[in-house]
Short mmCIF file of C-alpha atoms in Angstrom, two decimals:
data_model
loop_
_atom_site.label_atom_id
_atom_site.label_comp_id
_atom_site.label_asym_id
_atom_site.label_seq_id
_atom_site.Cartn_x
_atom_site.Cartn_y
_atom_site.Cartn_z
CA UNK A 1414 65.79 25.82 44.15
CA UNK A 1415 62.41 28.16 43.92
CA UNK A 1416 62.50 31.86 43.47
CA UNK A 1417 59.35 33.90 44.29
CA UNK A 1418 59.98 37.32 42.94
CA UNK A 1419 56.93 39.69 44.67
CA UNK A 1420 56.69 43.43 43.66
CA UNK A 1421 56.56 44.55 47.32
CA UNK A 1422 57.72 43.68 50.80
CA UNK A 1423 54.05 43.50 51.46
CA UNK A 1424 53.12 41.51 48.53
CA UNK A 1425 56.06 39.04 49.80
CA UNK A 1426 54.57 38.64 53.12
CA UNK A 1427 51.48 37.58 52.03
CA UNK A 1428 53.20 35.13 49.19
CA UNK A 1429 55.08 33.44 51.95
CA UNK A 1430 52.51 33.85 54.54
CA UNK A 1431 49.76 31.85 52.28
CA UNK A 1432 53.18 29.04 52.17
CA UNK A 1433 53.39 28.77 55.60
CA UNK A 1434 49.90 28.61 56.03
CA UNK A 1435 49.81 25.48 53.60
CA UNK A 1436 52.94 23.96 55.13
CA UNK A 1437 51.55 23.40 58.58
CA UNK A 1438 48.31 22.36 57.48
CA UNK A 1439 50.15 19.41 55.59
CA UNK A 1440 51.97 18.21 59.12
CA UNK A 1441 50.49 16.75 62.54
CA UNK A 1442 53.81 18.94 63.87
CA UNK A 1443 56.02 21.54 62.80
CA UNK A 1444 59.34 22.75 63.70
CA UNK A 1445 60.46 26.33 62.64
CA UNK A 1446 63.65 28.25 63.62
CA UNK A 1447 62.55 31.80 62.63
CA UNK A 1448 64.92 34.91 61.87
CA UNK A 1449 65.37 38.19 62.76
CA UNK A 1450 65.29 41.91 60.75
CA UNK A 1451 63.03 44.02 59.21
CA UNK A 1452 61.24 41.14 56.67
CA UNK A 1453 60.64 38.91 59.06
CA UNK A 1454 58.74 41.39 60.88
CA UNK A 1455 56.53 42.37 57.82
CA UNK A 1456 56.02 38.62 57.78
CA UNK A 1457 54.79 38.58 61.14
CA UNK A 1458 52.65 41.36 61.10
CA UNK A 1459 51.00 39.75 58.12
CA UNK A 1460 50.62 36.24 59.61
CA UNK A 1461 48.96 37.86 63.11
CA UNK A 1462 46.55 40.16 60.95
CA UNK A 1463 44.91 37.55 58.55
CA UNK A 1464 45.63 34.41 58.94
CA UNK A 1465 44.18 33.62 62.45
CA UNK A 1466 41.60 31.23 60.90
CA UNK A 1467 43.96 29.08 58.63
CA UNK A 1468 46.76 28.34 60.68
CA UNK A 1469 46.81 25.97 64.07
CA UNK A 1470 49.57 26.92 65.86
CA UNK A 1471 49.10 24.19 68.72
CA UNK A 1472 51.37 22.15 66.54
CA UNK A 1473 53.58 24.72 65.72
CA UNK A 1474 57.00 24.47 67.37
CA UNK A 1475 59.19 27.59 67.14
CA UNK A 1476 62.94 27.86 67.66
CA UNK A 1477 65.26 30.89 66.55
CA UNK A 1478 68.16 30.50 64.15
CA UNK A 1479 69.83 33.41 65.60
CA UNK A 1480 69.94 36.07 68.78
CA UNK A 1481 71.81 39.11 70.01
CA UNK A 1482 73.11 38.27 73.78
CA UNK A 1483 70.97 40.83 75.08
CA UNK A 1484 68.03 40.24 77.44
CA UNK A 1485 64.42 39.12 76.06
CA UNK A 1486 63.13 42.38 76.93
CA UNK A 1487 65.79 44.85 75.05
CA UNK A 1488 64.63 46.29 71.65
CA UNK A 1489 67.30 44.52 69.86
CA UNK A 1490 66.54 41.20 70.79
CA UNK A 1491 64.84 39.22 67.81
CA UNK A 1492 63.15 37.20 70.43
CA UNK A 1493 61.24 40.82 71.41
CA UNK A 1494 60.93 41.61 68.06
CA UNK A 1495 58.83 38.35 67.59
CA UNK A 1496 56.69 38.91 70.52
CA UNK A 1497 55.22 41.93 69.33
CA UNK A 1498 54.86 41.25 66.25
CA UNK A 1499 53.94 37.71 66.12
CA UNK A 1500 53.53 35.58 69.31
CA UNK A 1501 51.30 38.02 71.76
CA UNK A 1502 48.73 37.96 68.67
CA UNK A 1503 48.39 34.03 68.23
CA UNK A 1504 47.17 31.44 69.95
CA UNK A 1505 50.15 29.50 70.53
CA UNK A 1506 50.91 27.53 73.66
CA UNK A 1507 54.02 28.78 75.93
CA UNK A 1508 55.45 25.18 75.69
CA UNK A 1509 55.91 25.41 72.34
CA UNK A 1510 58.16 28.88 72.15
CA UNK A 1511 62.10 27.56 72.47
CA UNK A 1512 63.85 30.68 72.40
CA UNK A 1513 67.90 31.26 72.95
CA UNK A 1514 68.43 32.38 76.05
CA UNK A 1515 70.39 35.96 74.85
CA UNK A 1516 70.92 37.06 78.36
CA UNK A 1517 73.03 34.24 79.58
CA UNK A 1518 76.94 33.92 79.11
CA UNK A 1519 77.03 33.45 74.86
CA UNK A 1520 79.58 30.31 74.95
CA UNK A 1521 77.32 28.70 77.86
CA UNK A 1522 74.09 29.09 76.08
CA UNK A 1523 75.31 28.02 72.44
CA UNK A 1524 76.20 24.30 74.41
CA UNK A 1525 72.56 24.71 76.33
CA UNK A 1526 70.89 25.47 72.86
CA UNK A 1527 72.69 23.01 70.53
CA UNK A 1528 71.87 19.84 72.95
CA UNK A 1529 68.44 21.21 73.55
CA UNK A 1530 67.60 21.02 70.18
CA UNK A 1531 69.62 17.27 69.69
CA UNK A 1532 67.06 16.20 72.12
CA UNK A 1533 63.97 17.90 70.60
CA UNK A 1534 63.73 18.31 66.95
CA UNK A 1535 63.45 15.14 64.92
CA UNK A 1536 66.10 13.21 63.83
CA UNK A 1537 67.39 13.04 59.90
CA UNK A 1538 70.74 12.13 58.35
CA UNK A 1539 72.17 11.73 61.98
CA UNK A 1540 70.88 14.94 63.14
CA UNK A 1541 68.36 17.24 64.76
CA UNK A 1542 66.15 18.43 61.39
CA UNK A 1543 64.25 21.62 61.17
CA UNK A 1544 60.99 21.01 58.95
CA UNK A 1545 61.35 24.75 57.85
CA UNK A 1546 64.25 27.27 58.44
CA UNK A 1547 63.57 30.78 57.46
CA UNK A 1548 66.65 33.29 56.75
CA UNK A 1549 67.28 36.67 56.26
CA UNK A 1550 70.49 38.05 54.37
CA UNK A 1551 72.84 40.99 54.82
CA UNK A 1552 73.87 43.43 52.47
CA UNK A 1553 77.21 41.68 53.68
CA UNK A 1554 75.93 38.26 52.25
CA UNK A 1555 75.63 37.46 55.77
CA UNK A 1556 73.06 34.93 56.91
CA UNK A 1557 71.97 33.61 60.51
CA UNK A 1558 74.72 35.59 62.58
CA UNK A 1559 77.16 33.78 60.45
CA UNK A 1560 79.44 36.68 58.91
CA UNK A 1561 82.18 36.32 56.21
CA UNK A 1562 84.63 37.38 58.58
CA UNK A 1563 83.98 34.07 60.35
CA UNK A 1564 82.53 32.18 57.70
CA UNK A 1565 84.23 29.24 58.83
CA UNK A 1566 81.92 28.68 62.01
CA UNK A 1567 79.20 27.35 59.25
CA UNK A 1568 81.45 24.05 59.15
CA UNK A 1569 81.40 23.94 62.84
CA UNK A 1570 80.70 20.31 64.02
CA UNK A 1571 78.48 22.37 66.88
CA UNK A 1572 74.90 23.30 66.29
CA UNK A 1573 75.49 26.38 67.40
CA UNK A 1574 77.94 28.91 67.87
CA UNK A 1575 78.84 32.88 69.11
CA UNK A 1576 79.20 34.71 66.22
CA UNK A 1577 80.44 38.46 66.80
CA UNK A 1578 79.25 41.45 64.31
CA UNK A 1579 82.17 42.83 62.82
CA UNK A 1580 81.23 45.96 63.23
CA UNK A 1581 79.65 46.72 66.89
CA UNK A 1582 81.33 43.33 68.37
CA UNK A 1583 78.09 42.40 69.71
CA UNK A 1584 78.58 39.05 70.38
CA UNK A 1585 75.61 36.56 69.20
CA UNK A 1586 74.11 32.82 69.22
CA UNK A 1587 73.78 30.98 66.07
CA UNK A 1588 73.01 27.80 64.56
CA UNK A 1589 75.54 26.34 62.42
CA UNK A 1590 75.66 25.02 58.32
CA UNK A 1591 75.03 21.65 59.17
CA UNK A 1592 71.36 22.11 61.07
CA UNK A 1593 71.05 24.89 58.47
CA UNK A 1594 71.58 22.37 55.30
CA UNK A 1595 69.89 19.41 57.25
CA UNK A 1596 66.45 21.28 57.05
CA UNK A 1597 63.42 19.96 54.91
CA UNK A 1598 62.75 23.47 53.68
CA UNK A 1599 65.14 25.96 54.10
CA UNK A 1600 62.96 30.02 52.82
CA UNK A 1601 65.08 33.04 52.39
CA UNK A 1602 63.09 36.49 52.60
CA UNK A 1603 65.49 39.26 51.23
CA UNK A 1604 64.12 42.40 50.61
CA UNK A 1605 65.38 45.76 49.33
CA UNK A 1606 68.15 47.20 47.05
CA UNK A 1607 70.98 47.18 49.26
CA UNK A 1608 70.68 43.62 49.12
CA UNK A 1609 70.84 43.18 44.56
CA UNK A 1610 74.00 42.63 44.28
CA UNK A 1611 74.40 39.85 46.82
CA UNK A 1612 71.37 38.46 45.56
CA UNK A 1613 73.23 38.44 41.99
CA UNK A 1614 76.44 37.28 42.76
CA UNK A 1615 74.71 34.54 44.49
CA UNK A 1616 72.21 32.99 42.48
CA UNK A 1617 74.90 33.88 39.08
CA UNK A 1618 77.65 32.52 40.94
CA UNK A 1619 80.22 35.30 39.86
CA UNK A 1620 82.52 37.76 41.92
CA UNK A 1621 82.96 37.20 45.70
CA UNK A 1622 80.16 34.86 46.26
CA UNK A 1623 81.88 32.35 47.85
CA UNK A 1624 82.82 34.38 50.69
CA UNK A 1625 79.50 35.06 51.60
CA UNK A 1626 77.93 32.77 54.13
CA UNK A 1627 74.43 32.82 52.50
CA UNK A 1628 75.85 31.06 49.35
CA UNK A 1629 76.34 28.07 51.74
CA UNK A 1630 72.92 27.08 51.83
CA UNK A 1631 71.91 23.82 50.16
CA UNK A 1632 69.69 22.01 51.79
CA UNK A 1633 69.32 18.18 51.82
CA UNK A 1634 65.58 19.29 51.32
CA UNK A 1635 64.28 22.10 48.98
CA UNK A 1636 65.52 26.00 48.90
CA UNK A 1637 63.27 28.57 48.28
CA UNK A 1638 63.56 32.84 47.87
CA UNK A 1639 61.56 34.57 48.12
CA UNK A 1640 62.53 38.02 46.73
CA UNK A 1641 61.01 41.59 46.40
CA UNK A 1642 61.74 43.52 42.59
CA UNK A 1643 64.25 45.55 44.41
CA UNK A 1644 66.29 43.08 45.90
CA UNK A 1645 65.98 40.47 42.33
CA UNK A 1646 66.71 43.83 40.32
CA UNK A 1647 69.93 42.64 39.16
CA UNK A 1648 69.05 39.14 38.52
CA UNK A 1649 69.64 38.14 34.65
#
């Protein structure tokens, strides 16, 4: 495991923007399940602004870990959330943009998405592998749409899942522990105070950690973080 400790959200972006920018210069084709939330979209922003020149994204495939069952078009759909931030600013062919389909019936779509992605990712280990597989985390120690409340559903044989947010019940589309931990590169971005104490717990293994989904991932591959101070403030 790498940890990348940045000073600012901004300073983060561009640490694991420069990564990413290495990564797919290293591979004739990459395959990227992206995530959701408010880093990501820092990440984005930074990635469409200045790196334009040093990234060919005609060999970029990208795939989401996670979506809310809402159309492509409402403002909580990560899939929107991507588009403005990231995809309308690149050069990136359509064929290459595999999103979950949020706006069809959840358990439908999880089947649809799971053998879509059997058929088009590489195979490693017996299954579909993501080169890279970038994850946010709740304040929850939530990661994906995989909650503690239903942690089991990372140990589902499926590749994906509906996941529903304990909170709002909004039901969601996931991909599951196994394509998760099956990854060559699996890059947390976790920003923010709210998010120390996870981050602690975690990485010190103490308290509740393993109720929280996020202290599932171990990747066949290699696991990076990349923090900001706030969120590594409690780190020892």
């Amino acid at each position: 495991m790498k940890l990348k400790i940045a000073t600012t959200k901004s300073e983060l972006a561009l640490d694991f923007s420069r990564y990413l920018a290495i990564l797919i210069a290293s591979r004739k084709e990459v395959h990227i399940a992206l995530s959701g939330g408010s880093t990501p979209k820092v990440v984005f922003d930074e990635l469409a602004a200045n790196f334009q020149p040093d990234i060919d994204w005609h060999k970029v495939h990208i795939y989401w870990g996670d979506e809310r069952c809402v159309p492509p078009e409402d403002e909580q759909s990560n899939f929107k959330m991507t588009l403005d931030h990231l995809i309308s600013r690149i050069q990136i062919p359509e064929t290459n943009i595999h999103r979950m389909l949020g706006e069809n019936e959840p358990s439908k779509e999880a089947i649809r998405y799971g053998d879509f992605l059997k058929e088009k990712l590489p195979q490693a280990n017996g299954l579909p592998q993501f080169d890279l597989v970038i994850l946010g985390m709740g304040d929850d120690g939530h990661t994906a749409s995989i909650f503690p409340h239903e942690i089991d559903l990372w140990h589902s044989e499926r590749y994906c899942e509906v996941a529903t947010h304990p909170e709002s019940g909004q039901k969601r589309i996931t991909i599951t522990g196994q394509l998760i931990n099956n990854a060559s590169i699996v890059a947390f971005l976790v920003t923010g105070e709210n998010k120390a104490e996870k981050v602690k717990e975690i990485h010190e293994q103490e308290g509740h950690y393993q109720s929280y989904p996020a202290s599932l991932v171990a990747p066949t591959g290699r696991l990076l973080w990349f923090l900001d101070a706030a969120a590594a403030a409690k780190l020892t």
